[in-house]
Amino acid sequence: MTETTAFLRDAILAALATVIDPEVGLDVVSLGLIYDLDISPEEVRVGMTLTTPGCPLGEIIQTLVTTAVRAAAPGRTVRVERRWDPPWSPAMLLPGVRP
Amino acid sequence: MIPLPPGTAAAGRWSPPLLHFATAVAFFGVFAGALFWGHNHLLGFDFQARWVLGLAHLLTLGVLTMTMLGALGQLLPVVWLVPTQEVQRWMRPAWVLFTGSLLVFVGALWSGASWYGRPAIGLLLSLGIYLTAFVRSLRKVKNWDFVALHVAVALGYLILLAVMGTLLAWDQQRGLLFSDPAGALIAHVHLALVGWMSLLICGVSYRLIPMFALSHDEHKGPGRAAFVLINLGLLGLAWDGLWGGRRALPLWAILLALGYGAYAFQMKMIFRGRHRRLDPSLALTVTALLGGALWVLLGLGLAFHLLPNTTESRAAYLAAGLLGWGLPFVLGQLTKILPMLVWITSFHPAVRPAQTPAPSTQDLTRPALSWAMVSLWLPAVGGLTAGLLLERPRLLALGSGAFLAIALLFAFNAFGTLAYTWGRPWRPQ
């Protein structure tokens, strides 16, 4: 990972930390919803999940994630993919986080 | 420009589910007011009394079914990934017919009109519209899971009970269809309380409560046992009431009680694994579970003749089922879902200017009012059931008064949340 990519990765994670799940009241990073982050010169690909497949706010959270990443990585195509494997569990909360 | 999710209404316009929820809150206020005003009529009545029939249908159709139909309109698209527009397309016209028919039906019952059976046909037609929309979307479900099975079976029971209720209203003066009208009434009531209301609650609770409590126990063994036992008990009871001469009621009561026990055990497992504090929504769910246990105990008491075979005892059993079990569960989920839908309607990034801070869904409600409502549930259900069993008017006044307070608190809180859908609530004050 180059220094630029590492810097961008930190910037994207900082932007994602501002995306709050309006029901739980925590950001998507603390909740452990971001599974992976692939950065290439043309594209940023985010693999994320939701606390449950039936979350009524799921589509909105995904939209907010896309918007935040786009703002942190201007000029790159942003692709956000929802993953259900592995399914989210409370064990994925960052240490010390209590909803 | 960030697009609105499909099916989301623009700010200021209520989506079909929100419309149903607001109507249910209003009907709850009317029901509680009528219950308090007429609580003296609860002693020495019979189940054909027009005032009681009107009151019962105001609660079962106006509050419980109205909420459940609205919830299905929201739940089916997000849980099973079927098109929102398809599910909700017919909900507004169905709502107009359902609400109008219910108002005329209850009005006719309370005014003593002889033609009260006619608006029941409007209710039946409107339920047919809902069911057509829901069943069409259920056919497209790719992931046919345990919850979808509960919903499909509950909808099947809704069709049965609606047809049967219309036939009961038609046959009341004629006596042509049902050789044992009391048995037929038992079948109709249990198809409604167990088949429609309880099975839908069970299925929905396996989806919603883990989501709200952040509890992800995938083991569904007790829930599966509950599904089988409850269906066996209900079908046996309905058959016995209609054609069996009510000879095996204790057997069906035991099956239903075991089914409820298995469901309660499943819910205990879900609550044990929760990662969130008890909030008013979850507290109302726990209240409902306790009310359900009371309902089951009273049912066993009636089936085994441990309680006097009076109309008041049967009314206490129904009150425990409807007001102790069904209502707190339904209101508990509304406490959570209503602010979510209002948030989506008024604070979605598509309708809110960028850089404007969005509140949490919790900020759109007044938790203190919800907690006050939770604390009133014990005197409400306790007063009503004890007042009916012991035939004490003062206890009935206490119970119905507590329900009126609950309805007012809930309405104040709910309409306070709904008020965020008007104007531009994100504008700094």
XYZ file of C-alpha atoms in Angstrom:
528
model
C 0.000 0.000 0.000
C 1.481 3.329 -1.072
C 1.574 6.305 1.229
C -1.078 8.039 -0.901
C -3.394 5.051 -0.763
C -2.934 4.760 3.002
C -3.723 8.453 3.365
C -6.838 8.096 1.203
C -7.920 5.021 3.127
C -7.716 6.971 6.398
C -9.672 9.842 4.828
C -12.399 7.492 3.603
C -12.653 5.769 6.992
C -12.873 9.179 8.679
C -15.682 10.119 6.277
C -17.468 6.834 6.953
C -17.195 7.499 10.686
C -19.569 10.433 10.125
C -22.269 8.183 8.642
C -24.601 7.518 11.544
C -27.245 4.809 11.656
C -30.170 7.023 12.739
C -31.828 4.239 14.703
C -28.864 2.792 16.604
C -27.131 6.173 16.920
C -23.666 4.814 16.027
C -21.520 5.262 12.935
C -21.090 2.475 10.399
C -17.389 1.969 11.246
C -17.994 1.533 14.991
C -20.878 -0.809 14.223
C -18.518 -2.983 12.160
C -20.651 -2.680 9.037
C -17.678 -1.961 6.737
C -16.172 -5.293 5.711
C -13.539 -4.149 3.238
C -12.245 -1.184 1.303
C -10.413 -1.605 -2.041
C -8.782 1.458 -3.510
C -7.455 1.654 -7.063
C -6.479 4.734 -9.090
C -9.898 4.697 -10.797
C -12.223 3.201 -8.267
C -13.090 2.787 -4.588
C -14.986 -0.378 -3.763
C -16.657 -0.701 -0.366
C -17.970 -4.017 0.936
C -20.505 -3.413 3.674
C -23.320 -5.138 5.498
C -26.316 -4.132 7.616
C -27.256 -5.255 11.111
C -30.112 -7.190 9.512
C -31.221 -7.833 5.910
C -34.656 -6.346 6.652
C -33.419 -3.004 7.985
C -35.846 -0.329 6.688
C -33.024 2.218 6.801
C -30.614 -0.012 4.863
C -30.991 1.702 1.525
C -30.496 5.126 3.108
C -27.392 4.037 5.001
C -25.921 2.655 1.777
C -26.696 5.962 0.030
C -25.028 7.910 2.841
C -21.953 5.657 2.628
C -21.718 6.226 -1.136
C -22.004 9.995 -0.681
C -19.371 10.075 2.084
C -16.857 8.003 0.093
C -17.447 10.064 -3.035
C -16.683 13.249 -1.068
C -13.504 11.755 0.426
C -12.244 10.330 -2.890
C -13.265 12.796 -5.593
C -12.635 11.723 -9.181
C -12.902 8.027 -8.443
C -15.844 5.792 -9.209
C -17.461 4.604 -5.994
C -19.037 1.189 -5.797
C -20.746 0.054 -2.596
C -21.692 -3.621 -2.394
C -23.863 -5.151 0.277
C -22.647 -8.462 1.689
C -24.522 -10.919 3.875
C -21.692 -13.396 4.265
C -20.596 -13.435 7.006
C -23.817 -12.109 8.540
C -23.365 -9.196 10.935
C -23.349 -10.046 14.616
C -22.775 -7.926 17.744
C -19.266 -9.454 17.910
C -18.381 -7.148 15.005
C -18.859 -3.995 17.060
C -15.551 -2.211 17.596
C -14.089 -2.893 21.052
C -15.688 -0.718 23.736
C -18.689 0.221 21.599
C -22.017 -0.218 23.345
C -25.210 0.595 21.397
C -29.110 14.632 -6.392
C -29.690 11.687 -4.088
C -32.793 9.783 -5.163
C -35.591 8.906 -2.780
C -35.891 5.180 -2.136
C -38.773 3.615 -4.079
C -42.068 3.970 -2.266
C -40.890 6.794 -0.015
C -43.349 9.640 0.089
C -42.171 13.202 -0.321
C -41.993 15.328 2.825
C -45.442 16.373 3.992
C -47.180 13.426 2.308
C -47.754 10.309 4.327
C -46.869 6.963 2.808
C -49.645 4.312 2.973
C -48.111 2.658 6.076
C -47.911 6.030 7.885
C -51.532 6.710 6.937
C -52.569 3.378 8.450
C -50.560 3.971 11.632
C -52.020 7.453 12.160
C -55.543 6.071 11.659
C -54.882 3.283 14.154
C -53.698 5.820 16.754
C -56.896 7.843 16.246
C -59.073 4.713 16.514
C -57.243 3.742 19.709
C -58.258 7.096 21.201
C -61.906 6.565 20.178
C -61.866 2.998 21.527
C -60.341 3.997 24.873
C -62.774 6.912 25.240
C -65.754 4.642 24.507
C -64.435 1.971 26.895
C -64.045 4.489 29.711
C -67.396 6.150 29.012
C -69.263 2.831 28.951
C -67.303 0.684 31.384
C -70.449 0.171 33.459
C -71.967 -1.730 30.516
C -69.240 -4.367 30.830
C -71.083 -6.183 33.611
C -74.223 -8.151 32.831
C -73.986 -7.965 29.036
C -74.045 -10.645 26.389
C -71.743 -11.001 23.404
C -74.480 -10.033 20.983
C -74.889 -6.649 22.723
C -74.431 -4.020 20.015
C -72.284 -1.760 22.187
C -69.818 -4.567 22.960
C -69.696 -5.755 19.330
C -68.931 -2.207 18.193
C -66.249 -1.760 20.825
C -64.612 -5.123 20.036
C -64.470 -4.424 16.287
C -63.183 -0.917 16.823
C -60.226 -2.449 18.652
C -59.648 -5.535 16.508
C -60.176 -3.900 13.111
C -59.568 -0.199 13.750
C -56.473 -0.481 15.926
C -54.900 -3.930 15.619
C -55.711 -4.913 12.037
C -55.185 -1.358 10.762
C -51.671 -1.341 12.290
C -50.876 -4.828 11.061
C -51.965 -4.054 7.479
C -49.860 -0.877 7.518
C -46.904 -2.811 8.918
C -47.203 -5.462 6.196
C -47.135 -2.728 3.558
C -43.794 -1.622 4.993
C -42.419 -4.999 5.941
C -42.994 -7.011 2.775
C -40.867 -4.818 0.465
C -37.895 -4.398 2.790
C -37.743 -7.903 4.192
C -38.409 -9.933 1.059
C -37.116 -7.498 -1.540
C -40.351 -7.328 -3.510
C -41.313 -4.055 -5.247
C -42.679 -1.478 -2.796
C -44.942 0.080 -5.409
C -46.621 -3.225 -6.087
C -47.339 -3.884 -2.400
C -48.478 -0.342 -1.607
C -50.264 0.532 -4.875
C -53.713 -0.513 -3.673
C -53.301 0.399 -0.019
C -54.776 3.914 -0.250
C -58.072 2.900 -1.920
C -58.261 -0.152 0.363
C -57.700 2.134 3.372
C -60.553 4.449 2.289
C -62.973 1.519 1.909
C -61.793 -0.211 5.100
C -61.931 2.917 7.287
C -65.259 4.086 5.841
C -66.885 0.656 6.177
C -65.617 0.294 9.745
C -66.986 3.705 10.769
C -70.401 2.892 9.261
C -70.336 -0.630 10.769
C -69.544 0.576 14.304
C -71.912 3.554 13.933
C -74.735 1.214 12.865
C -74.027 -1.130 15.780
C -73.996 1.678 18.317
C -77.098 3.371 16.922
C -79.052 0.110 16.938
C -79.590 0.052 13.152
C -80.794 -3.295 11.825
C -78.694 -3.071 8.636
C -75.308 -3.227 10.417
C -74.379 -6.367 8.473
C -74.194 -4.442 5.158
C -71.019 -2.453 5.891
C -69.395 -5.789 6.820
C -69.423 -6.490 3.070
C -67.372 -3.300 2.556
C -64.902 -4.530 5.157
C -64.699 -7.879 3.399
C -64.111 -6.211 0.016
C -61.385 -3.931 1.375
C -59.611 -6.870 3.015
C -59.836 -8.617 -0.354
C -57.963 -5.704 -1.961
C -55.224 -5.796 0.692
C -54.902 -9.540 0.433
C -54.700 -9.478 -3.356
C -51.812 -6.986 -3.190
C -49.996 -8.866 -0.429
C -50.455 -12.343 -1.866
C -49.287 -11.170 -5.299
C -46.087 -9.849 -3.718
C -45.635 -12.913 -1.506
C -45.530 -14.989 -4.693
C -42.377 -13.110 -5.686
C -40.506 -13.811 -2.454
C -37.207 -15.460 -3.291
C -36.162 -16.226 0.253
C -39.213 -18.090 1.568
C -38.227 -18.141 5.213
C -39.886 -18.909 8.531
C -41.262 -15.373 8.903
C -42.806 -15.393 5.407
C -44.533 -18.664 6.311
C -46.116 -17.041 9.395
C -47.329 -14.082 7.337
C -48.817 -16.281 4.605
C -50.649 -18.514 7.100
C -51.904 -15.501 9.105
C -53.272 -13.959 5.888
C -55.042 -17.245 5.172
C -56.711 -17.101 8.590
C -57.672 -13.466 7.952
C -59.610 -14.537 4.842
C -61.363 -17.299 6.796
C -62.310 -15.098 9.737
C -63.509 -12.228 7.523
C -65.797 -14.517 5.522
C -67.008 -16.168 8.692
C -67.630 -12.841 10.437
C -69.742 -11.629 7.495
C -71.723 -14.871 7.513
C -72.239 -14.588 11.282
C -73.608 -11.040 10.890
C -75.910 -12.210 8.057
C -77.079 -15.283 9.944
C -77.723 -13.636 13.287
C -81.395 -12.945 12.540
C -81.918 -16.036 10.377
C -80.214 -18.947 12.168
C -79.761 -20.933 8.964
C -76.012 -21.492 8.738
C -74.677 -22.275 12.203
C -76.290 -25.011 14.301
C -74.240 -23.891 17.326
C -73.916 -20.064 17.129
C -71.888 -19.878 20.371
C -69.440 -22.458 19.007
C -69.230 -20.548 15.720
C -68.484 -17.360 17.665
C -65.680 -19.174 19.540
C -64.236 -20.288 16.181
C -64.481 -16.763 14.709
C -62.912 -15.117 17.765
C -59.999 -17.561 17.867
C -59.352 -17.382 14.136
C -58.992 -13.628 14.746
C -57.020 -13.627 18.008
C -54.837 -16.663 17.410
C -54.772 -17.251 13.661
C -54.505 -13.682 12.419
C -53.251 -11.554 15.304
C -51.024 -13.958 17.252
C -49.445 -15.846 14.354
C -48.580 -12.580 12.637
C -47.153 -11.227 15.900
C -45.071 -14.392 16.380
C -43.657 -14.279 12.851
C -42.981 -10.564 12.878
C -41.386 -10.717 16.325
C -38.755 -13.193 15.086
C -37.712 -10.515 12.572
C -38.244 -7.232 14.414
C -37.162 -7.960 17.974
C -33.676 -9.272 17.054
C -33.296 -6.182 14.848
C -34.375 -3.740 17.563
C -32.518 -5.538 20.362
C -29.388 -6.325 18.296
C -29.762 -9.974 19.203
C -28.867 -12.484 16.544
C -29.654 -15.955 17.796
C -30.298 -18.047 14.709
C -31.664 -21.056 16.618
C -35.401 -21.152 15.837
C -36.313 -24.591 17.262
C -38.820 -23.382 19.893
C -40.372 -21.015 17.342
C -40.935 -23.893 14.902
C -42.530 -25.974 17.657
C -44.750 -23.002 18.554
C -45.906 -22.663 14.937
C -46.972 -26.322 14.734
C -48.640 -26.424 18.173
C -50.544 -23.162 17.707
C -51.866 -24.212 14.299
C -52.927 -27.642 15.562
C -54.664 -26.133 18.591
C -56.409 -23.464 16.528
C -57.626 -25.747 13.738
C -58.869 -28.255 16.320
C -60.647 -25.530 18.276
C -62.281 -24.048 15.159
C -63.456 -27.492 13.987
C -64.757 -28.311 17.476
C -66.605 -24.985 17.725
C -68.234 -25.301 14.314
C -69.002 -29.008 14.027
C -67.663 -30.916 17.054
C -70.042 -29.735 19.751
C -67.200 -28.176 21.780
C -66.349 -31.536 23.379
C -62.541 -31.351 23.269
C -61.897 -27.737 24.299
C -59.379 -28.690 27.072
C -57.223 -30.546 24.526
C -57.080 -27.551 22.158
C -56.423 -25.230 25.100
C -53.435 -27.355 26.161
C -51.998 -27.370 22.618
C -52.391 -23.593 22.366
C -50.837 -23.070 25.805
C -47.853 -25.281 24.890
C -47.483 -23.336 21.657
C -47.442 -20.044 23.521
C -44.909 -21.486 25.977
C -42.597 -22.457 23.110
C -42.948 -18.987 21.581
C -42.221 -17.324 24.927
C -39.112 -19.502 25.295
C -37.929 -18.436 21.844
C -38.448 -14.795 22.807
C -36.545 -15.344 26.056
C -33.579 -16.602 23.995
C -33.759 -13.494 21.807
C -33.944 -11.148 24.784
C -31.087 -12.956 26.546
C -28.810 -12.259 23.583
C -29.683 -8.586 23.240
C -26.998 -5.926 23.017
C -29.154 -2.878 23.676
C -30.706 -1.449 26.785
C -34.393 -1.926 27.448
C -36.176 0.962 25.725
C -39.949 1.653 25.737
C -40.445 -0.423 22.580
C -38.755 -3.504 24.043
C -40.422 -2.911 27.431
C -43.834 -2.958 25.724
C -42.858 -6.241 24.059
C -42.004 -7.727 27.470
C -45.327 -6.381 28.781
C -47.079 -8.124 25.880
C -45.348 -11.414 26.711
C -46.602 -11.164 30.314
C -50.093 -10.245 29.089
C -49.982 -13.254 26.760
C -49.168 -15.505 29.716
C -52.204 -14.100 31.577
C -54.361 -14.723 28.486
C -53.202 -18.351 28.287
C -53.851 -18.928 32.000
C -57.372 -17.527 31.745
C -57.991 -19.672 28.652
C -56.927 -22.803 30.522
C -59.110 -21.716 33.455
C -62.152 -21.470 31.175
C -61.417 -24.711 29.286
C -61.004 -26.709 32.525
C -63.934 -24.978 34.258
C -61.690 -23.489 36.921
C -63.315 -20.119 36.227
C -67.065 -19.538 36.400
C -68.715 -19.998 33.006
C -69.980 -16.425 32.845
C -69.895 -13.794 30.138
C -67.679 -11.694 32.401
C -65.057 -14.481 32.671
C -65.012 -14.861 28.900
C -64.750 -11.093 28.526
C -61.776 -11.087 30.946
C -60.109 -13.750 28.757
C -60.676 -11.654 25.627
C -59.501 -8.478 27.361
C -56.267 -10.196 28.407
C -55.718 -11.428 24.828
C -56.498 -8.195 23.051
C -55.374 -5.557 25.538
C -52.769 -7.508 27.492
C -51.059 -9.310 24.602
C -51.921 -7.931 21.162
C -52.130 -4.217 21.865
C -48.850 -3.672 23.778
C -46.950 -5.709 21.189
C -48.395 -3.704 18.318
C -47.856 -0.351 20.073
C -44.326 -1.412 21.056
C -43.339 -1.918 17.427
C -45.106 1.294 16.397
C -43.050 3.159 19.002
C -39.974 2.169 17.000
C -41.246 2.066 13.410
C -43.188 5.339 13.366
C -40.112 7.551 14.051
C -38.154 5.523 11.454
C -40.737 6.199 8.746
C -41.000 9.856 9.712
C -37.185 10.092 9.587
C -37.199 8.555 6.106
C -39.967 10.930 4.989
C -38.512 14.152 6.417
C -34.789 13.681 7.038
C -33.702 11.519 4.129
C -30.685 13.092 2.371
C -32.870 13.589 -0.710
C -35.208 15.983 1.097
C -32.739 17.531 3.580
C -30.116 20.044 2.453
C -26.516 18.822 2.626
C -24.584 19.754 5.790
C -27.834 19.969 7.788
C -27.476 17.749 10.842
C -30.042 14.975 11.015
C -31.572 13.915 14.307
C -31.647 10.305 15.422
C -34.994 8.529 15.233
C -35.035 8.635 19.034
C -34.967 12.446 18.890
C -38.335 12.422 17.130
C -40.151 10.888 20.112
C -40.630 11.664 23.785
C -39.367 8.569 25.648
C -40.709 9.867 28.993
C -44.265 9.675 27.628
C -43.618 6.161 26.343
C -42.296 5.053 29.738
C -45.350 6.574 31.437
C -47.490 4.538 29.046
C -45.593 1.339 29.904
C -46.064 1.945 33.636
C -49.839 2.310 33.179
C -50.222 -1.104 31.565
C -50.399 -3.058 34.824
C -53.307 -1.067 36.321
C -55.001 -1.027 32.913
C -54.973 -4.776 32.200
C -55.066 -5.745 35.880
C -58.028 -3.447 36.575
C -60.037 -4.616 33.574
C -59.480 -8.362 33.951
C -59.867 -8.336 37.750
C -62.897 -6.050 37.453
C -64.548 -8.486 35.034
C -63.625 -11.638 36.965
C -64.685 -10.200 40.335
C -67.482 -8.101 38.806
C -66.272 -4.925 40.518
C -67.242 -1.644 38.770
C -64.493 0.314 40.549
C -61.783 -1.927 39.155
C -63.323 -1.556 35.706
C -63.232 2.228 36.130
C -59.553 1.995 37.121
C -58.675 -0.249 34.172
C -60.597 1.718 31.544
C -59.300 5.023 32.959
C -55.729 3.760 32.713
C -56.368 2.713 29.092
C -57.708 6.154 28.280
C -54.536 7.687 29.757
C -52.415 5.252 27.700
C -54.297 6.164 24.514
C -53.900 9.894 25.142
C -50.178 9.575 25.915
C -49.636 7.436 22.836
C -51.627 9.785 20.590
C -49.778 12.853 21.908
C -46.425 11.183 21.331
C -47.311 9.708 17.935
C -48.823 12.879 16.495
C -45.847 14.828 17.878
C -43.636 12.532 15.795
C -45.907 12.774 12.759
C -45.764 16.572 12.985
C -42.160 16.335 11.719
C -43.568 15.361 8.326
C -45.036 18.826 7.833
C -43.046 21.806 6.604
C -39.263 21.705 6.755
C -38.442 20.193 10.124
C -34.683 20.203 9.432
C -34.638 24.009 9.289
C -32.772 25.399 12.363
C -35.189 26.902 14.869
